[in-house]
Short mmCIF file of C-alpha atoms in Angstrom, two decimals:
data_model
loop_
_atom_site.label_atom_id
_atom_site.label_comp_id
_atom_site.label_asym_id
_atom_site.label_seq_id
_atom_site.Cartn_x
_atom_site.Cartn_y
_atom_site.Cartn_z
CA UNK A 1 -43.27 6.67 6.60
CA UNK A 2 -41.11 6.32 9.69
CA UNK A 3 -37.86 4.39 9.73
CA UNK A 4 -37.53 1.05 11.50
CA UNK A 5 -35.48 -2.13 11.02
CA UNK A 6 -38.24 -3.62 8.85
CA UNK A 7 -39.29 -0.34 7.23
CA UNK A 8 -36.20 1.67 6.28
CA UNK A 9 -36.57 5.29 5.28
CA UNK A 10 -37.58 5.32 1.60
CA UNK A 11 -35.11 6.77 -0.88
CA UNK A 12 -37.94 8.91 -2.22
CA UNK A 13 -41.52 9.64 -1.20
CA UNK A 14 -43.92 11.50 -3.49
CA UNK A 15 -47.08 12.51 -1.62
CA UNK A 16 -50.32 13.93 -3.08
CA UNK A 17 -48.58 15.13 -6.25
CA UNK A 18 -50.69 17.35 -8.51
CA UNK A 19 -50.06 18.56 -12.05
CA UNK A 20 -52.68 20.52 -13.97
CA UNK A 21 -52.74 21.78 -17.55
CA UNK A 22 -55.64 24.20 -17.59
CA UNK A 23 -58.64 22.13 -16.56
CA UNK A 24 -56.88 18.83 -17.20
CA UNK A 25 -55.52 17.05 -14.11
CA UNK A 26 -52.66 15.07 -15.60
CA UNK A 27 -51.56 13.93 -12.13
CA UNK A 28 -54.26 14.00 -9.49
CA UNK A 29 -53.16 13.47 -5.87
CA UNK A 30 -50.71 10.65 -6.60
CA UNK A 31 -48.47 9.18 -3.88
CA UNK A 32 -45.59 6.81 -4.53
CA UNK A 33 -42.43 5.72 -2.73
CA UNK A 34 -39.26 3.78 -3.48
CA UNK A 35 -36.94 1.89 -1.13
CA UNK A 36 -33.22 1.14 -1.47
CA UNK A 37 -32.58 -1.71 -3.90
CA UNK A 38 -36.22 -1.83 -4.98
CA UNK A 39 -37.57 -1.87 -8.53
CA UNK A 40 -41.03 -0.33 -8.83
CA UNK A 41 -42.91 -0.60 -12.12
CA UNK A 42 -44.88 2.50 -13.14
CA UNK A 43 -47.56 1.51 -15.64
CA UNK A 44 -50.50 2.97 -17.50
CA UNK A 45 -51.77 3.78 -20.98
CA UNK A 46 -50.30 6.71 -22.88
CA UNK A 47 -51.79 9.81 -21.28
CA UNK A 48 -52.41 8.08 -17.94
CA UNK A 49 -49.99 10.45 -16.19
CA UNK A 50 -47.07 8.13 -15.46
CA UNK A 51 -44.54 9.99 -17.61
CA UNK A 52 -45.71 13.31 -16.19
CA UNK A 53 -45.19 11.98 -12.65
CA UNK A 54 -41.67 10.81 -13.49
CA UNK A 55 -40.85 14.14 -15.17
CA UNK A 56 -41.80 15.87 -11.93
CA UNK A 57 -39.35 13.70 -10.01
CA UNK A 58 -36.65 14.25 -12.63
CA UNK A 59 -37.06 18.04 -12.45
CA UNK A 60 -38.28 18.37 -16.03
CA UNK A 61 -41.73 19.50 -14.84
CA UNK A 62 -42.88 21.53 -11.83
CA UNK A 63 -45.85 20.16 -9.83
CA UNK A 64 -48.84 22.26 -8.82
CA UNK A 65 -48.99 20.62 -5.41
CA UNK A 66 -47.78 17.85 -3.17
CA UNK A 67 -44.51 17.02 -1.43
CA UNK A 68 -41.35 15.15 -2.38
CA UNK A 69 -38.99 13.75 0.22
CA UNK A 70 -35.56 12.26 -0.48
CA UNK A 71 -34.08 10.18 2.34
CA UNK A 72 -36.86 11.44 4.61
CA UNK A 73 -36.22 15.15 3.98
CA UNK A 74 -38.55 17.47 2.04
CA UNK A 75 -36.89 18.75 -1.13
CA UNK A 76 -37.67 21.15 -3.95
CA UNK A 77 -36.84 19.86 -7.43
CA UNK A 78 -37.10 22.71 -9.90
CA UNK A 79 -34.74 21.44 -12.61
CA UNK A 80 -32.87 18.33 -13.75
CA UNK A 81 -29.80 19.85 -12.09
CA UNK A 82 -31.63 19.84 -8.74
CA UNK A 83 -32.58 16.19 -9.29
CA UNK A 84 -29.03 15.15 -10.15
CA UNK A 85 -27.68 16.86 -7.02
CA UNK A 86 -30.07 14.62 -5.03
CA UNK A 87 -28.82 11.49 -6.79
CA UNK A 88 -31.80 11.20 -9.16
CA UNK A 89 -30.95 10.32 -12.76
CA UNK A 90 -33.24 9.59 -15.70
CA UNK A 91 -32.65 7.37 -18.70
CA UNK A 92 -35.21 8.36 -21.32
CA UNK A 93 -36.43 6.04 -24.05
CA UNK A 94 -34.57 8.19 -26.59
CA UNK A 95 -31.41 7.81 -24.39
CA UNK A 96 -30.53 11.49 -25.12
CA UNK A 97 -27.12 10.56 -26.54
CA UNK A 98 -25.10 12.74 -28.94
CA UNK A 99 -24.79 10.39 -31.93
CA UNK A 100 -21.65 12.00 -33.37
CA UNK A 101 -19.68 11.70 -30.11
CA UNK A 102 -17.96 8.61 -28.68
CA UNK A 103 -18.78 6.86 -25.40
CA UNK A 104 -16.49 8.90 -23.08
CA UNK A 105 -17.72 12.20 -24.54
CA UNK A 106 -21.34 11.12 -24.01
CA UNK A 107 -20.64 9.86 -20.52
CA UNK A 108 -19.30 13.26 -19.41
CA UNK A 109 -21.41 15.48 -21.68
CA UNK A 110 -22.10 18.70 -19.77
CA UNK A 111 -20.02 17.44 -16.82
CA UNK A 112 -16.61 17.16 -18.45
CA UNK A 113 -13.54 16.43 -16.33
CA UNK A 114 -10.87 19.13 -16.44
CA UNK A 115 -7.14 19.23 -15.78
CA UNK A 116 -5.78 21.57 -13.12
CA UNK A 117 -5.09 24.00 -15.97
CA UNK A 118 -8.76 24.06 -16.96
CA UNK A 119 -8.40 21.98 -20.12
CA UNK A 120 -10.47 18.90 -20.95
CA UNK A 121 -8.87 15.87 -19.30
CA UNK A 122 -9.55 13.47 -22.15
CA UNK A 123 -7.23 10.73 -20.85
CA UNK A 124 -8.96 10.65 -17.46
CA UNK A 125 -12.40 10.68 -19.09
CA UNK A 126 -11.35 7.74 -21.30
CA UNK A 127 -9.97 5.81 -18.32
CA UNK A 128 -13.06 6.48 -16.20
CA UNK A 129 -15.40 5.59 -19.09
CA UNK A 130 -13.51 2.33 -19.65
CA UNK A 131 -13.87 1.37 -15.97
CA UNK A 132 -17.58 2.09 -15.64
CA UNK A 133 -18.50 0.59 -19.03
CA UNK A 134 -16.52 -2.59 -18.39
CA UNK A 135 -18.19 -2.84 -14.98
CA UNK A 136 -21.54 -2.97 -16.75
CA UNK A 137 -20.46 -4.95 -19.79
CA UNK A 138 -17.00 -6.60 -19.76
CA UNK A 139 -17.22 -6.99 -23.56
CA UNK A 140 -17.60 -3.27 -24.27
CA UNK A 141 -14.59 -2.35 -26.44
CA UNK A 142 -15.90 0.33 -28.83
CA UNK A 143 -15.00 3.35 -26.72
CA UNK A 144 -13.68 5.41 -29.62
CA UNK A 145 -16.60 4.83 -32.00
CA UNK A 146 -19.38 7.36 -32.55
CA UNK A 147 -22.42 6.06 -30.65
CA UNK A 148 -24.48 6.21 -33.86
CA UNK A 149 -22.55 3.12 -35.00
CA UNK A 150 -23.23 1.12 -31.82
CA UNK A 151 -25.98 -1.40 -31.16
CA UNK A 152 -29.07 -0.53 -29.14
CA UNK A 153 -27.79 -2.53 -26.19
CA UNK A 154 -24.41 -0.77 -26.24
CA UNK A 155 -26.14 2.61 -26.37
CA UNK A 156 -28.30 1.63 -23.39
CA UNK A 157 -25.14 0.64 -21.48
CA UNK A 158 -23.66 4.11 -22.14
CA UNK A 159 -26.83 5.78 -20.87
CA UNK A 160 -26.84 3.63 -17.71
CA UNK A 161 -23.11 4.24 -17.19
CA UNK A 162 -23.67 7.99 -17.40
CA UNK A 163 -26.27 7.72 -14.64
CA UNK A 164 -24.38 5.50 -12.22
CA UNK A 165 -21.00 7.21 -12.62
CA UNK A 166 -22.37 10.31 -10.92
CA UNK A 167 -23.39 8.47 -7.75
CA UNK A 168 -27.01 7.81 -8.60
CA UNK A 169 -29.33 6.70 -5.76
CA UNK A 170 -32.65 6.83 -7.64
CA UNK A 171 -32.83 5.78 -11.29
CA UNK A 172 -35.81 6.43 -13.54
CA UNK A 173 -35.78 4.15 -16.60
CA UNK A 174 -38.24 4.89 -19.40
CA UNK A 175 -38.90 1.81 -21.57
CA UNK A 176 -35.28 0.59 -21.28
CA UNK A 177 -35.77 -2.49 -23.47
CA UNK A 178 -37.89 -0.89 -26.21
CA UNK A 179 -36.60 -1.77 -29.69
CA UNK A 180 -33.92 -4.14 -28.33
CA UNK A 181 -33.44 -7.71 -29.48
CA UNK A 182 -33.79 -10.67 -27.08
CA UNK A 183 -30.09 -10.90 -26.13
CA UNK A 184 -29.77 -7.14 -25.54
CA UNK A 185 -33.02 -7.13 -23.56
CA UNK A 186 -31.61 -9.89 -21.36
CA UNK A 187 -28.42 -7.88 -20.87
CA UNK A 188 -30.33 -4.76 -19.77
CA UNK A 189 -32.49 -6.88 -17.44
CA UNK A 190 -29.31 -8.26 -15.86
CA UNK A 191 -27.97 -4.71 -15.41
CA UNK A 192 -31.19 -3.67 -13.65
CA UNK A 193 -30.88 -6.62 -11.25
CA UNK A 194 -27.23 -5.78 -10.53
CA UNK A 195 -27.97 -2.09 -9.90
CA UNK A 196 -30.80 -2.92 -7.51
CA UNK A 197 -28.51 -5.39 -5.71
CA UNK A 198 -26.14 -2.44 -5.13
CA UNK A 199 -28.95 -0.56 -3.34
CA UNK A 200 -30.01 1.70 -6.19
CA UNK A 201 -33.78 2.27 -6.29
CA UNK A 202 -35.30 2.05 -9.76
CA UNK A 203 -38.57 3.34 -11.18
CA UNK A 204 -39.22 1.25 -14.30
CA UNK A 205 -41.67 2.80 -16.76
CA UNK A 206 -42.61 0.02 -19.15
CA UNK A 207 -45.33 -1.41 -21.36
CA UNK A 208 -43.59 -4.80 -21.40
CA UNK A 209 -45.45 -6.99 -18.93
CA UNK A 210 -42.76 -9.67 -19.09
CA UNK A 211 -40.12 -7.15 -17.99
CA UNK A 212 -42.35 -5.88 -15.22
CA UNK A 213 -43.00 -9.31 -13.73
CA UNK A 214 -39.40 -10.44 -14.17
CA UNK A 215 -37.77 -7.35 -12.68
CA UNK A 216 -40.13 -5.46 -10.37
CA UNK A 217 -40.76 -5.87 -6.65
CA UNK A 218 -43.88 -3.70 -6.78
CA UNK A 219 -46.09 -2.16 -9.41
CA UNK A 220 -48.08 1.09 -9.42
CA UNK A 221 -50.70 1.66 -12.12
CA UNK A 222 -52.03 5.05 -13.19
CA UNK A 223 -55.31 5.66 -14.99
CA UNK A 224 -56.59 9.13 -15.91
CA UNK A 225 -54.04 10.81 -13.65
CA UNK A 226 -54.86 8.72 -10.57
CA UNK A 227 -52.97 5.94 -8.79
CA UNK A 228 -55.51 3.11 -9.21
CA UNK A 229 -53.42 0.41 -7.59
CA UNK A 230 -50.10 -0.26 -5.87
CA UNK A 231 -49.25 -3.89 -5.25
CA UNK A 232 -46.36 -6.21 -4.59
CA UNK A 233 -45.68 -8.15 -7.75
CA UNK A 234 -46.41 -11.46 -5.99
CA UNK A 235 -49.95 -10.25 -5.18
CA UNK A 236 -51.12 -9.79 -8.76
CA UNK A 237 -51.26 -11.56 -12.10
CA UNK A 238 -50.66 -10.01 -15.50
CA UNK A 239 -54.43 -10.03 -16.03
CA UNK A 240 -54.89 -8.11 -12.76
CA UNK A 241 -52.44 -5.44 -13.91
CA UNK A 242 -54.08 -5.23 -17.33
CA UNK A 243 -57.43 -4.73 -15.61
CA UNK A 244 -55.97 -1.81 -13.64
CA UNK A 245 -54.49 -0.31 -16.80
CA UNK A 246 -57.64 -0.66 -18.90
CA UNK A 247 -60.52 -0.34 -16.40
CA UNK A 248 -58.78 1.44 -13.55
CA UNK A 249 -59.83 -1.32 -11.13
CA UNK A 250 -59.00 -4.91 -10.22
CA UNK A 251 -61.37 -7.71 -11.27
CA UNK A 252 -64.46 -7.89 -9.06
CA UNK A 253 -63.50 -11.30 -7.66
CA UNK A 254 -59.86 -10.36 -7.02
CA UNK A 255 -57.87 -11.93 -4.20
CA UNK A 256 -54.12 -11.55 -3.71
CA UNK A 257 -52.24 -14.17 -5.73
CA UNK A 258 -49.78 -14.89 -2.89
CA UNK A 259 -52.72 -15.48 -0.52
CA UNK A 260 -54.10 -18.07 -2.91
CA UNK A 261 -50.70 -19.82 -2.98
CA UNK A 262 -50.53 -19.76 0.82
CA UNK A 263 -53.96 -21.32 1.06
#
């Protein structure tokens, strides 16, 4: 895609991505892009290939073919470290937090701040953690508690803070509201809206159709390793998306929802 005033250069473009496991094509020629400040839902049944595609972008899996561009430039992503250097962070459903450590220790886990003498700079890490966590949730006060004692919403805030502190441009979120109560789900939804307003591009992997329609600008559905439909969210209904997930095709009489409204 070329850059223009109406079509800025995408943050990321995945083109003809392939991933094979023996004779199984888990991802079969899939293309997908993401623009600044955009939330794109990535949907499909378990085994459809969506998680595999996101693992390729996150560096956790190496593709068998295809091209990835970040800010219009071809890149090679061979590890999560490569992805992070490109501004790509992933928040997995498990959150990957160390339960016995507090929020600052989790925020800087593996990327600890050091003093000029080479020692851990615990005061600076606490101060930085306080700033980024309060930015996301002004009521976050439990910085010294082990994260195992925190609520699901607080744990999700720590995971998001860890991603955005390190200058994330592209955020992959895997089922971010799974197992959260209504108020915590609403809080995470608000965070997603705020991050996208700051220009961060978000891939939202979710089974929650309400979240998808409330938060996403576009949706891409995978079925048996193939991209079976990419649509703006105002073009489709929940039934249309379910048809893509289950059958791999839109209903036979489908017309864009926004066209119907215009008419």
